[in-house]
Short mmCIF file of C-alpha atoms in Angstrom, two decimals:
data_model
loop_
_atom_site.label_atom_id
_atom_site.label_comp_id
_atom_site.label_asym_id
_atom_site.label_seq_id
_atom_site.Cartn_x
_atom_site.Cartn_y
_atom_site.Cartn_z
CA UNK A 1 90.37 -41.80 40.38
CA UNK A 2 87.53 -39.66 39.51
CA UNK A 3 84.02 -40.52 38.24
CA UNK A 4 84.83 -40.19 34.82
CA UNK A 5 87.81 -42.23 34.95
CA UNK A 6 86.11 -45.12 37.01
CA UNK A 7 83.93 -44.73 34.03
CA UNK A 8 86.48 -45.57 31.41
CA UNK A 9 88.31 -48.33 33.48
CA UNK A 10 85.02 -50.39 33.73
CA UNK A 11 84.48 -49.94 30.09
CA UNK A 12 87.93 -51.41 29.21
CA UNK A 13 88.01 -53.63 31.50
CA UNK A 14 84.33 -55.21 30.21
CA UNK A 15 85.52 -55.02 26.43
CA UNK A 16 88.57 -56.99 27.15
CA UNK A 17 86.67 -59.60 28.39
CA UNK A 18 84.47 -60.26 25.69
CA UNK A 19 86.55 -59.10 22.95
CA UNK A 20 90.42 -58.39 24.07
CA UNK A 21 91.58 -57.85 20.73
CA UNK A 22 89.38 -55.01 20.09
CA UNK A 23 90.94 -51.32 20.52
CA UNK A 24 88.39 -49.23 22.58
CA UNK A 25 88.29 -45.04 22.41
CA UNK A 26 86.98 -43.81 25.22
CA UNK A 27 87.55 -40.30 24.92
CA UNK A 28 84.51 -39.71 23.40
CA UNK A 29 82.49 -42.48 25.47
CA UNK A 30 83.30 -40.48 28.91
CA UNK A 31 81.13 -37.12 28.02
CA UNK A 32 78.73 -39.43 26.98
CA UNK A 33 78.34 -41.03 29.84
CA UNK A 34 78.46 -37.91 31.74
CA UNK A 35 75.55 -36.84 30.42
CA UNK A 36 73.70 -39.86 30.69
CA UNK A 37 74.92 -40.04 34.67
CA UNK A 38 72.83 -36.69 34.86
CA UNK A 39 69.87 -37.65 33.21
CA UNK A 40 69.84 -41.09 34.73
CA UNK A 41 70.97 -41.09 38.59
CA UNK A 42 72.22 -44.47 39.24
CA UNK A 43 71.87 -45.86 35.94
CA UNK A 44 75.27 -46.99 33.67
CA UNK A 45 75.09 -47.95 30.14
CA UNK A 46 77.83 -49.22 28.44
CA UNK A 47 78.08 -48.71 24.57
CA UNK A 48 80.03 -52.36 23.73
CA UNK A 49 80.59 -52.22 19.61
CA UNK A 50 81.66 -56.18 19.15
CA UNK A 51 82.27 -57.46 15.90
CA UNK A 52 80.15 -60.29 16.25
CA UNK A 53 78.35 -62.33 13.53
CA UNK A 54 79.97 -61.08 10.09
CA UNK A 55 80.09 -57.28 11.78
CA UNK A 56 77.01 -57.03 13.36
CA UNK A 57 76.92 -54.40 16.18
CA UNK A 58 75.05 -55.03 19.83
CA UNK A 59 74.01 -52.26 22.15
CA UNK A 60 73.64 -54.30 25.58
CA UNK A 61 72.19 -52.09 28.39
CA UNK A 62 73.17 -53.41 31.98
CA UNK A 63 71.14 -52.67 34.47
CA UNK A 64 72.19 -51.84 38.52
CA UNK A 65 72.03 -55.07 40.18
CA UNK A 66 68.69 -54.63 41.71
CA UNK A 67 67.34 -57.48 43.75
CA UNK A 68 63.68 -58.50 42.88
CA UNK A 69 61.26 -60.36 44.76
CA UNK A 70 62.53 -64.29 45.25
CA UNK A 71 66.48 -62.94 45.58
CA UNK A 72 66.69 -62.49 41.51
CA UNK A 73 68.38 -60.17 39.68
CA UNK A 74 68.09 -59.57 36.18
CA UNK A 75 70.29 -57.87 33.15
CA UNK A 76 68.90 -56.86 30.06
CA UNK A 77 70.37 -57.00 26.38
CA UNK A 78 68.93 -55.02 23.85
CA UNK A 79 69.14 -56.41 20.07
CA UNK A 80 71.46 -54.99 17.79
CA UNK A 81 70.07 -52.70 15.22
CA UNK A 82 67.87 -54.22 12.00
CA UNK A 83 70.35 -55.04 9.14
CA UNK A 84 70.95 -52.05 7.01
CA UNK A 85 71.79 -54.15 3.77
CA UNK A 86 69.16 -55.07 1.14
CA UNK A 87 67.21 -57.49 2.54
CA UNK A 88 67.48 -61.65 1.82
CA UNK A 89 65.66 -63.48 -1.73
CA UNK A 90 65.54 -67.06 -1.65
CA UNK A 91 68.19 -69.30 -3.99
CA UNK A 92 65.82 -68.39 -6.80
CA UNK A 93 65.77 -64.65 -5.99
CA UNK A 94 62.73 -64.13 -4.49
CA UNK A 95 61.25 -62.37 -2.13
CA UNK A 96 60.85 -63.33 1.30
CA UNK A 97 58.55 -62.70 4.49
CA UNK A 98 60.11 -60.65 7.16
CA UNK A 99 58.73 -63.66 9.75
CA UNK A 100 58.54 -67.22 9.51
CA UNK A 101 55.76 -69.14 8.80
CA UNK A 102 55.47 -70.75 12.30
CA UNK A 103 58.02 -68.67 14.67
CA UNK A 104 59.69 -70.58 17.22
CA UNK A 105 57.87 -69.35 20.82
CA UNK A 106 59.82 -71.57 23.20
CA UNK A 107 63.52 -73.19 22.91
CA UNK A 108 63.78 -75.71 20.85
CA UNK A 109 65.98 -79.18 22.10
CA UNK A 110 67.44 -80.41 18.94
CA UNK A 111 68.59 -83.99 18.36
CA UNK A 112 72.30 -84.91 19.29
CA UNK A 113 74.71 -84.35 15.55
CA UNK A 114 71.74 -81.74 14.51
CA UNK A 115 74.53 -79.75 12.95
CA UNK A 116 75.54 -82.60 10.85
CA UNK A 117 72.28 -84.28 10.53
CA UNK A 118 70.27 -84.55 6.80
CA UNK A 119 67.73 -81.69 5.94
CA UNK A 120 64.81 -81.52 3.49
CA UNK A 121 65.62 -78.59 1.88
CA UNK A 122 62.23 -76.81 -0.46
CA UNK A 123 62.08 -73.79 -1.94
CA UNK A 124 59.18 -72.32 -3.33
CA UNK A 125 57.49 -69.73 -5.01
CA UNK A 126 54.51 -68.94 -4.55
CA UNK A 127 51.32 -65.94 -5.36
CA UNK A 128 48.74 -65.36 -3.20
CA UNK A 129 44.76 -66.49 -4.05
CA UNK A 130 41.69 -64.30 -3.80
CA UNK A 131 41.98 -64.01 0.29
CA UNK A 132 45.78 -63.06 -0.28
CA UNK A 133 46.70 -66.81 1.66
CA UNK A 134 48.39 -66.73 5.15
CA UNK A 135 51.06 -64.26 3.79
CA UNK A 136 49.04 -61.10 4.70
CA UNK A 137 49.84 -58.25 4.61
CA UNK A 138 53.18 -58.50 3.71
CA UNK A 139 52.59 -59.83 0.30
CA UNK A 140 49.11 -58.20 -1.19
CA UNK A 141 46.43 -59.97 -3.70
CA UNK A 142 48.40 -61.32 -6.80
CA UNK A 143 52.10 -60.94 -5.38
CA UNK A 144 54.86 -63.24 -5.55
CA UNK A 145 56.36 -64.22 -2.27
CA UNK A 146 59.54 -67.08 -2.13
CA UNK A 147 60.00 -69.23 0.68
CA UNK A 148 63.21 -71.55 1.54
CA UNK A 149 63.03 -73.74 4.55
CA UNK A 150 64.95 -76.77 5.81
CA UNK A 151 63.16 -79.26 7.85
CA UNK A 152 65.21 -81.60 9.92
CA UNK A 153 64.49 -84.26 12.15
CA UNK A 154 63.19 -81.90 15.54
CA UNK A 155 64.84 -78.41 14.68
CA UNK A 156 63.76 -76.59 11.30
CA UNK A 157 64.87 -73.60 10.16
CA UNK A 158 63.05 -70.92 7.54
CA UNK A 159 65.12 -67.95 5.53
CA UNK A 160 63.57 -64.60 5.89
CA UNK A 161 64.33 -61.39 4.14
CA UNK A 162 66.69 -60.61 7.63
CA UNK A 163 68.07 -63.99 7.55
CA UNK A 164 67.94 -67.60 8.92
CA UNK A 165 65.17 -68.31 11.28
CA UNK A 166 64.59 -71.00 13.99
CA UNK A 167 60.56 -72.36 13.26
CA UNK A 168 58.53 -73.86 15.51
CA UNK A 169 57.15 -77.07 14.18
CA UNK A 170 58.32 -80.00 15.81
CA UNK A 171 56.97 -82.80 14.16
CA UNK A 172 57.10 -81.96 10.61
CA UNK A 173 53.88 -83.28 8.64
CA UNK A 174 51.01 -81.55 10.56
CA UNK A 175 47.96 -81.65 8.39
CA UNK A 176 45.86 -78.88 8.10
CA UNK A 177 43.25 -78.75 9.84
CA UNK A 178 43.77 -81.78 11.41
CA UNK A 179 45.38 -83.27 14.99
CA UNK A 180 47.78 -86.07 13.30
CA UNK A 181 51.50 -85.39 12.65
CA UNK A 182 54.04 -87.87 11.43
CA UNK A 183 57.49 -87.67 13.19
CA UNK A 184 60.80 -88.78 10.48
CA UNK A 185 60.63 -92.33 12.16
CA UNK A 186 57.14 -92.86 11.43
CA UNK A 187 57.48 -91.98 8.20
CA UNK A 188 60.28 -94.22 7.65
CA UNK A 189 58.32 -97.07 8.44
CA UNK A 190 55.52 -96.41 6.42
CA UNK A 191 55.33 -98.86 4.12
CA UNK A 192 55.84 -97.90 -0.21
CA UNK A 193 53.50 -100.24 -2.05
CA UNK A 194 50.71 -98.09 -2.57
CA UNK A 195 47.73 -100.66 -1.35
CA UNK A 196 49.48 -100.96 1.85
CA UNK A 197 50.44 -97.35 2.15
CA UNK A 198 46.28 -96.79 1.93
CA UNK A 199 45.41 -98.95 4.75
CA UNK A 200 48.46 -98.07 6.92
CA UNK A 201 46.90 -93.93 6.81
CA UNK A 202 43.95 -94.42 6.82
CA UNK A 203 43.92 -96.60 9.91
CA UNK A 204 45.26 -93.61 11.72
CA UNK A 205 41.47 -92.17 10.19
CA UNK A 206 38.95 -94.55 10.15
CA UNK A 207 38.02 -98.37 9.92
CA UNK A 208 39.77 -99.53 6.70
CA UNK A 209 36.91 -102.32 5.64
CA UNK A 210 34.34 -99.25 5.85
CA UNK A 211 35.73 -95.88 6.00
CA UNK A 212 33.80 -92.69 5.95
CA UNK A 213 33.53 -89.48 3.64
CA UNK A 214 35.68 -88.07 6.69
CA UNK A 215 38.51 -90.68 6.62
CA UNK A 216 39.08 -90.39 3.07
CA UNK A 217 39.54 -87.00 3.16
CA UNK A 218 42.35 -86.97 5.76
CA UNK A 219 43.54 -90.00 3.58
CA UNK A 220 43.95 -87.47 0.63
CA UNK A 221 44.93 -84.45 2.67
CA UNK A 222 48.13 -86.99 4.32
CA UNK A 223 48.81 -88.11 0.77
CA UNK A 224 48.69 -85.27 -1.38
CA UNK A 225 51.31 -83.77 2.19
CA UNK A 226 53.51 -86.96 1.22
CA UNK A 227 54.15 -86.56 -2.25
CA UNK A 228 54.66 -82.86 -2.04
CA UNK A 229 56.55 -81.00 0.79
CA UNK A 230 57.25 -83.74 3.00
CA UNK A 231 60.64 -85.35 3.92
CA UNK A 232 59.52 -88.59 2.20
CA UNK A 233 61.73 -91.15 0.08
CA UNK A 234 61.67 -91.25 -3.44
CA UNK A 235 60.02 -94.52 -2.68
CA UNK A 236 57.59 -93.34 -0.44
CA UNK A 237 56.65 -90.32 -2.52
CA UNK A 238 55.53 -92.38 -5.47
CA UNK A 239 53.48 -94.22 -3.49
CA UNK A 240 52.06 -91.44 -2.15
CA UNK A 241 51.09 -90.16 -5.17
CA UNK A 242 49.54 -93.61 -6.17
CA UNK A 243 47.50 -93.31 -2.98
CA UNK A 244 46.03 -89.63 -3.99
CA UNK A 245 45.16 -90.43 -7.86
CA UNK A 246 43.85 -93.50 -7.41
CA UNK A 247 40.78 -92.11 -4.90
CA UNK A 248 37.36 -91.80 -6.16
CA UNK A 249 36.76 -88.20 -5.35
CA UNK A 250 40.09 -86.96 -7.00
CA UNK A 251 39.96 -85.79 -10.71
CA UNK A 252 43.31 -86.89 -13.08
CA UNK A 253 44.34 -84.81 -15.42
CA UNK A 254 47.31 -85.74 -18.04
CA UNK A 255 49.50 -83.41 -20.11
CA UNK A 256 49.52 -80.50 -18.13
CA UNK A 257 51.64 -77.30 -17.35
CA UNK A 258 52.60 -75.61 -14.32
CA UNK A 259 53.20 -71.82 -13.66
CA UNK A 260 56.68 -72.44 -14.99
CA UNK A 261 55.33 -74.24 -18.18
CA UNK A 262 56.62 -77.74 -16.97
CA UNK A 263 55.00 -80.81 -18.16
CA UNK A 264 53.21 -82.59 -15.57
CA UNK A 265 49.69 -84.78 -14.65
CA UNK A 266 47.42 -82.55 -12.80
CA UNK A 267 45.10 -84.50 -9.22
CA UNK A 268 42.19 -81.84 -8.30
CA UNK A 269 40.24 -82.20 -5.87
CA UNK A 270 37.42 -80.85 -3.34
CA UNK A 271 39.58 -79.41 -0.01
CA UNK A 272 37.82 -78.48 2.96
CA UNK A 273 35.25 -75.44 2.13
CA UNK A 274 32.61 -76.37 -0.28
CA UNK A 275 34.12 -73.56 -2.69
CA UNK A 276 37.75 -74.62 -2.47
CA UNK A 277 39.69 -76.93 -4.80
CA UNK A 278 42.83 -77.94 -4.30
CA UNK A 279 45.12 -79.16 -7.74
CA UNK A 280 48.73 -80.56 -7.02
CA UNK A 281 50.60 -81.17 -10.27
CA UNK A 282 53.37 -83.59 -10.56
CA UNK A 283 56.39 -84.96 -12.45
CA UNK A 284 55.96 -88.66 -13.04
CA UNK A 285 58.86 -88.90 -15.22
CA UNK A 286 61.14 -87.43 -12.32
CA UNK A 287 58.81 -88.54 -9.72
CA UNK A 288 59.03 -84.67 -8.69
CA UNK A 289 56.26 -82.26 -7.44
CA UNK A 290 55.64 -79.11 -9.10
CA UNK A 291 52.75 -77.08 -7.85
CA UNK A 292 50.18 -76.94 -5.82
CA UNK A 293 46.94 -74.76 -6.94
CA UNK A 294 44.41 -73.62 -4.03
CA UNK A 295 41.81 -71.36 -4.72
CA UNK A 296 41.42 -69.78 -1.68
CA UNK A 297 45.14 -69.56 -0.85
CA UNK A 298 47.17 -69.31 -3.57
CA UNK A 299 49.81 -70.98 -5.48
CA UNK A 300 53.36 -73.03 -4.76
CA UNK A 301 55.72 -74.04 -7.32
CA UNK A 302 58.15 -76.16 -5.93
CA UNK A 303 61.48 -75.14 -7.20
CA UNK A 304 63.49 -77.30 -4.89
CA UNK A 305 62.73 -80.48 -3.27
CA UNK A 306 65.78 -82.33 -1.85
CA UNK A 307 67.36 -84.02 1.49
CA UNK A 308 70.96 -82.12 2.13
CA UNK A 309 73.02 -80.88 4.25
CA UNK A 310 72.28 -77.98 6.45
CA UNK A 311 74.18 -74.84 5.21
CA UNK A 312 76.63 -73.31 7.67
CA UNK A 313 75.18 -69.97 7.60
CA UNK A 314 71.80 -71.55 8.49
CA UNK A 315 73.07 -73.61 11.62
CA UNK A 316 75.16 -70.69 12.91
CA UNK A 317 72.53 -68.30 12.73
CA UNK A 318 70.88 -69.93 15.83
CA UNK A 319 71.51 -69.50 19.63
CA UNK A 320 72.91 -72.20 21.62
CA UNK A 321 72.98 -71.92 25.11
CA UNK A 322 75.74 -72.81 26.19
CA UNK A 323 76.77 -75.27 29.35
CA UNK A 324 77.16 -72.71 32.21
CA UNK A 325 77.49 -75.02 34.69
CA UNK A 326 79.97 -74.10 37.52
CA UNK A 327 80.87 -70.72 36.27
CA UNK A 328 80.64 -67.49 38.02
CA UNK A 329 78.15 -64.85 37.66
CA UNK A 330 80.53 -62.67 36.46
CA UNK A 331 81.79 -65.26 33.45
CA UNK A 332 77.95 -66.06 32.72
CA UNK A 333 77.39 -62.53 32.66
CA UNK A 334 80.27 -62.30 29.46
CA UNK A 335 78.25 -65.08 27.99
CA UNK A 336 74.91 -63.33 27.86
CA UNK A 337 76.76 -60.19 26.45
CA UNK A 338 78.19 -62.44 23.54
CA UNK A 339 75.42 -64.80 23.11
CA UNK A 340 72.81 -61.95 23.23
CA UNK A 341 70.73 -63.56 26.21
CA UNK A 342 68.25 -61.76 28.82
CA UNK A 343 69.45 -63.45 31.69
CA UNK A 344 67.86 -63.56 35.34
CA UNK A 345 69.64 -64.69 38.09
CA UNK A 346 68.31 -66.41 41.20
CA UNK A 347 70.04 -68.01 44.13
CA UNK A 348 69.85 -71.41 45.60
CA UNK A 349 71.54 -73.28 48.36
CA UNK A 350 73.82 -75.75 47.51
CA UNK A 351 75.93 -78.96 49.67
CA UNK A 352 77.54 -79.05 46.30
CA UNK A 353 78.48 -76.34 44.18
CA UNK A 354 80.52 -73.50 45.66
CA UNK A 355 78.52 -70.63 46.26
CA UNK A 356 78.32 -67.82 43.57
CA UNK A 357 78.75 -70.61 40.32
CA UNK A 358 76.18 -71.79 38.63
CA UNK A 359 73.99 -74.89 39.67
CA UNK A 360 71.50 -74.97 36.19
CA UNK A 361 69.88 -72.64 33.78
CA UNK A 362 66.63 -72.43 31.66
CA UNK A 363 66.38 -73.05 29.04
CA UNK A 364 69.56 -75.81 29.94
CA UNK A 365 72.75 -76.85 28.10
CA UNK A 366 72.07 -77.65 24.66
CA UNK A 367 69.04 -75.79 23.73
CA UNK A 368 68.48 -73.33 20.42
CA UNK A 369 67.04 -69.90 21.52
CA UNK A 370 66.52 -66.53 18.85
CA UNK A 371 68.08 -63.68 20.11
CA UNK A 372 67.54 -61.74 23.32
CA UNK A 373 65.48 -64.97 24.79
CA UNK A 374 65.21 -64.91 28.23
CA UNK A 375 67.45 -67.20 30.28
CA UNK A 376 67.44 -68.05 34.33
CA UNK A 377 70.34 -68.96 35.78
CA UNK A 378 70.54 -70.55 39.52
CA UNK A 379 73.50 -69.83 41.65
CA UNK A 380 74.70 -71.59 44.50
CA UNK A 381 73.92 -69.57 47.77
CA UNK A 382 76.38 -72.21 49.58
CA UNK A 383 75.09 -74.78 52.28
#
């Protein structure tokens, strides 16, 4: 069998493993490759088209097994190419970033059921203030930008204009500017009346029998957070919103409209800078909030507040690594092809596991990744 042919064979033979049904031509893959054997001595790329993801195409790149420094070896996958289509609006049809807000840097270990778990779904939209708000550049002074996330209890996901995205928040209700975050338990037991709501944030603050200018602020910054784009019960929201208008440094305002000329009462108040005010509008008839006016970044309308389920698209769109444990490099290396993974491989010995099957990876069983995240995986090097 010559080059060529050896070629071909490995080609099939990889294509039937991930994707047996697919019908590979390799007449024109061969002079290809012959070409590519002359500019690259050593070198084989293999060309894999898998239908994968609604008809998304991968080019994955392998690598000669080359061993590194600490026995590793590593295989790299390349991305498939940017959508073509028109890209993503929210429900409402608007625009969206190319990015999330808060990109996920580092797997994320969702709860056990995530898939099936509640989500506070929000969409907004919203325009950017004089400094253009954290949306720069992509949306310049004046433009309207959407944005449609769904925040779950440890795993949140944000739609971009190239799809579903895995965000990086954790905890949900991080306060700007400030240290204290509230977990969905903790904000469970908060407590709804609005007096005791007061004293149970602001203890997280300051002394409740003599607070200071500083604890009521992060008393108005949590509650204004609770009543607007947090997971919060109907029950908790009101209270909430009790909390913020009833504070002697926030201005009321009945009878109002929002950008989308809906009726509403109107809390302003001082936020941060000495030039900034901050004006959240809400629904007390639908105990509903409607917008949120900053003047240095901007405005939100809320369009869509609600707890739901997580869409399919949304929860598919994510990477789960799979369990790999006892498998063969050769199987794991299938797995990185479909699952778009950069996986390393290192050795280890082992009384246990046969040699050449996997003892662990990392990130581990279980864990959401975006696409082309790096994985280790430890093989046994036997006893």
């Amino acid at each position: 069998m010559n080059p060529d042919e050896q070629f071909a064979e490995t080609l099939r033979r990889q294509v039937t493993r991930v994707a047996p049904r697919i019908d590979v031509d390799v007449t024109r893959v061969v002079p290809a490759a012959r070409r590519r054997r002359a500019a690259r001595a050593g070198g084989v790329t293999l060309a894999l088209g898998l239908a994968l993801g609604g008809g998304a195409w991968v080019a994955t790149t392998l690598e000669p097994t080359v061993v590194v420094p600490g026995g590793s070896t590593t295989m790299s996958v390349e991305p498939s190419p940017s959508p073509t289509g028109p890209p993503l609006t929210s429900s409402e049809g608007d625009s969206l970033t190319q990015l999330p807000s808060y990109p996920s840097m580092s797997p994320v270990v969702p709860p056990e059921g995530w898939r099936d778990a509640t989500y506070f779904h929000v969409v907004t939209r919203g325009a950017t203030g004089q400094a253009g708000g954290g949306s720069e550049p992509e949306a310049p002074l004046g433009s309207t930008l959407g944005s449609e996330s769904w925040y779950g209890d440890g795993v949140n996901f944000e739609l971009t204009a190239s799809g579903p995205a895995l965000m990086g928040l954790g905890d949900y209700i991080n306060i700007e500017g400030h240290t204290r975050s509230y977990s969905w338990a903790e904000m469970a037991a908060l407590p709804t009346d609005p007096e005791d709501l007061h004293d149970a944030l602001l203890t997280n603050y300051d002394d409740v029998d003599a607070p200071s200018s500083y604890g009521l602020e992060q008393l108005r910054d949590v509650a204004a957070r609770l009543a607007t784009q947090a997971p919060a019960s109907p029950e908790l929201r009101a209270a909430a919103w009790e909390v913020l208008t009833n504070l002697d440094d926030v201005e009321v305002e009945e009878d109002v409209r929002d950008s989308e000329d809906r009726p509403g009462t109107a809390a302003t108040y001082q936020y941060a800078d000495d030039d900034r005010m901050r004006t959240v509008i809400y629904d007390e008839t639908r105990n509903l909030p409607l917008e949120t006016q900053d003047t240095k970044h901007g405005t939100d309308t809320y369009l869509t507040t609600e707890f739901t389920d997580l869409p399919d698209e949304v929860a598919d769109s994510v990477i789960e690594i799979p369990d790999l444990t006892a498998m063969t490099r050769e199987d794991v290396e299938v797995v990185c092809l479909r699952k778009h993974l950069a996986c390393t491989f290192t050795a280890e010995r082992s009384d246990t596991a046969p040699e050449g099957t996997v003892i662990s990876s990392d990130p581990a069983n279980g864990a959401l990744v975006t696409w082309g995240a790096p994985v280790t995986i430890v093989l046994s090097a036997g006893s």
